[in-house]
Coordinates of C-alpha atoms in Angstrom, one line a residue:
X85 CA -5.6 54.9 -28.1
X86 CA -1.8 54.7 -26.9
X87 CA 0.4 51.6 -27.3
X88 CA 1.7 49.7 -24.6
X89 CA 4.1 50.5 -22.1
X90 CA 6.9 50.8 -23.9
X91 CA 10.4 52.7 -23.7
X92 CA 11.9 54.9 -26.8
X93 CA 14.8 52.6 -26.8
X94 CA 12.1 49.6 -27.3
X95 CA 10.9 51.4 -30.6
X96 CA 14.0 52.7 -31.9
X97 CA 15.1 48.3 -31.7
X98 CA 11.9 47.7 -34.0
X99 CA 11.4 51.2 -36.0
X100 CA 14.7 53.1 -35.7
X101 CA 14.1 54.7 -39.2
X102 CA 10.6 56.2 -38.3
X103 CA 12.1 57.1 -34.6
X104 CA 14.9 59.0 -35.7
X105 CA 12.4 60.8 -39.1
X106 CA 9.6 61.7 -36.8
X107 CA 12.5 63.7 -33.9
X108 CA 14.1 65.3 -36.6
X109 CA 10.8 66.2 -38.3
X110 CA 10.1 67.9 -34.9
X111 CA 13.2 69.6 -34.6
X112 CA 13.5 71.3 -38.0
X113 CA 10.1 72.9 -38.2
X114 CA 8.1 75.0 -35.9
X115 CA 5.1 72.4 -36.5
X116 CA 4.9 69.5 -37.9
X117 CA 1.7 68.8 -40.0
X118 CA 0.3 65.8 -40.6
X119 CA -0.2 66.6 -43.8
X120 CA 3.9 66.6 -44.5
X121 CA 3.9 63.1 -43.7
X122 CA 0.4 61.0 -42.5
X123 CA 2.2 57.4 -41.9
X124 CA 5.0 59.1 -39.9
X125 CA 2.3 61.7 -37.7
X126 CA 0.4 58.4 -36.7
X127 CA 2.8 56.7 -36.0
X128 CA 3.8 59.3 -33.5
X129 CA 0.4 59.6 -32.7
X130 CA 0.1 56.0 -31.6
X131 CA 3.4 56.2 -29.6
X132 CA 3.0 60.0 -28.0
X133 CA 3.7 58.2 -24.7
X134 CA 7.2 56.8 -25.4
X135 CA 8.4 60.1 -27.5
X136 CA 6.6 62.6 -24.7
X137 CA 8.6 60.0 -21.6
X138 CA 12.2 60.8 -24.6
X139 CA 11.4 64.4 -24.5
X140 CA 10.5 65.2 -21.1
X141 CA 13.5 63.0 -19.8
X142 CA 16.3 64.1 -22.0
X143 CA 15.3 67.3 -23.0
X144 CA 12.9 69.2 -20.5
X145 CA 10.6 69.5 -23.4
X146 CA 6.7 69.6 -24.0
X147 CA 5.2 67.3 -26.6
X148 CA 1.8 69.1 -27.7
X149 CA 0.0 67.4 -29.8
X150 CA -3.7 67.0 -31.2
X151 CA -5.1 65.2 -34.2
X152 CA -3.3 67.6 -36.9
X153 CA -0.5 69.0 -35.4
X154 CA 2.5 68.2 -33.4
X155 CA 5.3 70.3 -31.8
X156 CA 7.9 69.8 -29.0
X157 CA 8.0 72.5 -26.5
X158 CA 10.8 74.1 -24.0
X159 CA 10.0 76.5 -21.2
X160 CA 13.4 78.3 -21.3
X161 CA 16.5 78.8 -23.1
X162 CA 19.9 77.1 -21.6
X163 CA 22.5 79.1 -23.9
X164 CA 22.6 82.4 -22.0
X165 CA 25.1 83.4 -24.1
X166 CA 22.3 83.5 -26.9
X167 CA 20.5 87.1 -27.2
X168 CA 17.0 87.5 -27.9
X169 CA 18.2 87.9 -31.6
X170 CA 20.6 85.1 -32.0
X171 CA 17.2 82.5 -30.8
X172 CA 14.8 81.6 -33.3
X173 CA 11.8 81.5 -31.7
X174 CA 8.0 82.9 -32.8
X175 CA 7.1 86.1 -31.3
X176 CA 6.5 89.7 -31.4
X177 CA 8.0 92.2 -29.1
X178 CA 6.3 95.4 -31.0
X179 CA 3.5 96.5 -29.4
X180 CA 1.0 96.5 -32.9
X181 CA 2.2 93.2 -34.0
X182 CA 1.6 91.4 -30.8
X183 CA -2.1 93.0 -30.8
X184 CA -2.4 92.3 -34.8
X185 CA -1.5 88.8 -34.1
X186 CA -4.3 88.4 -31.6
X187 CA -6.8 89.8 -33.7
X188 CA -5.5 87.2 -36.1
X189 CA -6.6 84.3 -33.7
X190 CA -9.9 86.0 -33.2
X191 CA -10.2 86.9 -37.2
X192 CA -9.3 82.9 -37.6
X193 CA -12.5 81.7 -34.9
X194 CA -14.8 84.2 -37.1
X195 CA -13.4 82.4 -40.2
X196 CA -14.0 78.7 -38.8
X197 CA -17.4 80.0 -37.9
X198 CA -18.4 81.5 -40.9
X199 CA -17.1 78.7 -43.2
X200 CA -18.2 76.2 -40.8
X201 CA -15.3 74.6 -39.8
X202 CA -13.9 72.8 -36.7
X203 CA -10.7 71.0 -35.8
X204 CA -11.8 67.9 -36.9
X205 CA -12.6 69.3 -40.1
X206 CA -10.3 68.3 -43.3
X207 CA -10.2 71.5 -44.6
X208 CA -9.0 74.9 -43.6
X209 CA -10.1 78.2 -43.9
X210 CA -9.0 80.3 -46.7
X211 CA -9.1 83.7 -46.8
X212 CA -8.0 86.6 -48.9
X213 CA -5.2 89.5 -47.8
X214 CA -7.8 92.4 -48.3
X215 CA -10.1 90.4 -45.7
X216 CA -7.0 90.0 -42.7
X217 CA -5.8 93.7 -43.2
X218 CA -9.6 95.7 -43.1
X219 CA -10.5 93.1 -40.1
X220 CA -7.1 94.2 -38.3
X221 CA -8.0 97.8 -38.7
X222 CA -11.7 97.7 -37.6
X223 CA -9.5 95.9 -34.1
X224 CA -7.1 98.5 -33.7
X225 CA -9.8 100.8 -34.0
X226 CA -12.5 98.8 -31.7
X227 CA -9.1 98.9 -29.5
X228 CA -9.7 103.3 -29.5
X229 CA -6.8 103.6 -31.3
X230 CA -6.1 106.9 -33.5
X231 CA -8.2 106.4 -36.6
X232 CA -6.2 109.3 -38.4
X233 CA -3.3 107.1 -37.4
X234 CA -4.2 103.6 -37.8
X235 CA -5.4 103.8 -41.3
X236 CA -5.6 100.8 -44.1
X237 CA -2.2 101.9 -45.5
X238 CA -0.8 102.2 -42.2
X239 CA -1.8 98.9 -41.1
X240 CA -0.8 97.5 -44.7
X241 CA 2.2 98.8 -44.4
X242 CA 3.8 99.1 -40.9
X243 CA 2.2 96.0 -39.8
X244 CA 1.1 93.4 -41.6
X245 CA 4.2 93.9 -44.2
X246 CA 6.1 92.5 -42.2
X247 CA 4.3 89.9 -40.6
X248 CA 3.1 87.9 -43.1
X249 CA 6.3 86.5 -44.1
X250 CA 7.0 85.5 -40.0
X251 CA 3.7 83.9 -40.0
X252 CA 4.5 81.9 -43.0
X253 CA 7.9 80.9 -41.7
X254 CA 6.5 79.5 -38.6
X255 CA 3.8 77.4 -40.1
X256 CA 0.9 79.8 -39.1
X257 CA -0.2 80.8 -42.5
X258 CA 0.1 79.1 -46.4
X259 CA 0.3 81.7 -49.0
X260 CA -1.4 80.2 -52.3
X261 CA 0.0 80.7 -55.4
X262 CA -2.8 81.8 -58.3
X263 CA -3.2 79.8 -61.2
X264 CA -0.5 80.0 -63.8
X265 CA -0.5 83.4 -65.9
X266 CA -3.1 84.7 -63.4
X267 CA -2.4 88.3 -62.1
X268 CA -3.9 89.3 -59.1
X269 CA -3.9 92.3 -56.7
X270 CA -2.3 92.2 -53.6
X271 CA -5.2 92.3 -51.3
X272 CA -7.1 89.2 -53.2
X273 CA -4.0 87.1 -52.2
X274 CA -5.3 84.0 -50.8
X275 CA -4.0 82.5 -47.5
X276 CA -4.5 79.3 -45.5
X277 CA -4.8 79.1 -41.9
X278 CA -2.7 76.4 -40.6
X279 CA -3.6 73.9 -37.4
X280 CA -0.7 75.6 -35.4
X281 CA -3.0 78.2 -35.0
X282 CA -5.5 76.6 -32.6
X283 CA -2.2 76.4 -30.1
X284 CA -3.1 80.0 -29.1
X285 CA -5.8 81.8 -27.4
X286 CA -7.6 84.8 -28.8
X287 CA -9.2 85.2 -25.6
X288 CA -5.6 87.2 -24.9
X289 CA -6.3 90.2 -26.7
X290 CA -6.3 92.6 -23.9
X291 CA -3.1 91.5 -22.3
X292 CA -1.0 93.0 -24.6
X293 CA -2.8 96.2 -24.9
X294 CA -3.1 96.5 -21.3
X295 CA 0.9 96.3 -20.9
X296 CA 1.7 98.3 -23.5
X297 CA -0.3 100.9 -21.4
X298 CA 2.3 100.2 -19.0
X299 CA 5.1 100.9 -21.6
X300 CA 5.7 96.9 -21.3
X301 CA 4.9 95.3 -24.8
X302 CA 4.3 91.1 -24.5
X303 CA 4.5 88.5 -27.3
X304 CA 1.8 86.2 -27.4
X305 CA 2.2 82.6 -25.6
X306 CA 0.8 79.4 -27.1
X307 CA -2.1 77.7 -24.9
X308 CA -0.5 74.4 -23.5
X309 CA -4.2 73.6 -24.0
X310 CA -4.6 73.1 -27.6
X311 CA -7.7 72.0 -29.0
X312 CA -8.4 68.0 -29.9
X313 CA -6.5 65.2 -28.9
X314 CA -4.6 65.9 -25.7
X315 CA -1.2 64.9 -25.1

């Protein structure tokens, strides 16, 4: 349930502090969880109207949201002085990571499955490294993709190398630390799949494949869609 009509000039008279926490708490992360602050995520939750009218007006941004995760969203870029490198945004232009990150999304829907999990659930999936990476190359590999090429170390080490840490930085994944003094190979490293991930679509596996054919690599697009509570 929404509030009442209201404007964000209306709640920022009676609950400036929480006004001014929950846009900044927008702004400085990809995501924002509502596990990084329940009162505050609810509170949005409850006025979505008022902060999507803010957004939308001053802005010309998107406010997703669903019942664990919340993110403002712009269609383009203002600064054309800014270069693709100079914006930091979440994507892949190389061919193999957009594709790798696809079979991400569908390795993430198997996961949920075979753990039973949903959105509504109150955990998430966990999974270890070793899992991700022999999953990624049975894809490339379902994909007909050179399997003299496209082996484990290959995969471990021109792809998923340097993924992992984007993936973490933009809220997509949780690394979990082992228990004190535990020493553990790198492919039982345990990972967390965070709610950001039900933004995207799986279901866009071929695109990228298909424009790489085309010598035209695409980064995937987040579904304006997500799954839960609409905005």
């Amino acid at each position: 349930m929404t509030s009442s009509a209201q404007s964000i000039e209306d709640l920022m008279g009676q609950y400036k502090g929480r006004v001014q926490a929950i846009a900044n708490m927008l702004t400085e992360a990809p995501y924002f969880y509502r596990e990084d602050n329940e009162e505050l995520f609810l509170f949005l939750r409850r006025h979505r109207d008022e902060f999507r009218l803010f957004f939308e007006r001053y802005f010309g941004w998107m406010l997703i949201m669903d019942m664990k995760c919340a993110r403002v969203y712009k269609e383009r870029w203002y600064n054309e002085a800014l270069g693709k490198r100079s914006r930091l945004e979440f994507g892949f232009s190389r061919r193999d990571e957009c594709i790798a990150f696809m079979l991400l999304l569908r390795f993430f829907e198997h996961q949920l499955e075979e753990q039973s999990l949903t959105v509504e659930s109150r955990l998430a999936p966990r999974f270890r490294f070793g899992d991700l990476l022999d999953y990624t190359r049975a894809g490339f590999l379902e994909l007909e993709y050179d399997a003299d090429k496209y082996t484990l170390e290959h995969v471990r080490a021109n792809i998923l190398r340097s993924m992992m840490p984007v993936l973490e930085q933009y809220r997509f994944l949780r690394r979990i630390a082992p228990e004190a003094g535990m020493r553990i190979q790198a492919d039982d490293t345990i990972y967390e799949a965070l709610p950001a991930l039900f933004h995207y679509n799986a279901g866009m596996l071929r695109r990228p494949v298909e424009a790489d054919r085309a010598d035209q690599p695409s980064a995937p697009t987040p579904s304006l869609a997500a799954t839960g509570d609409q905005p």
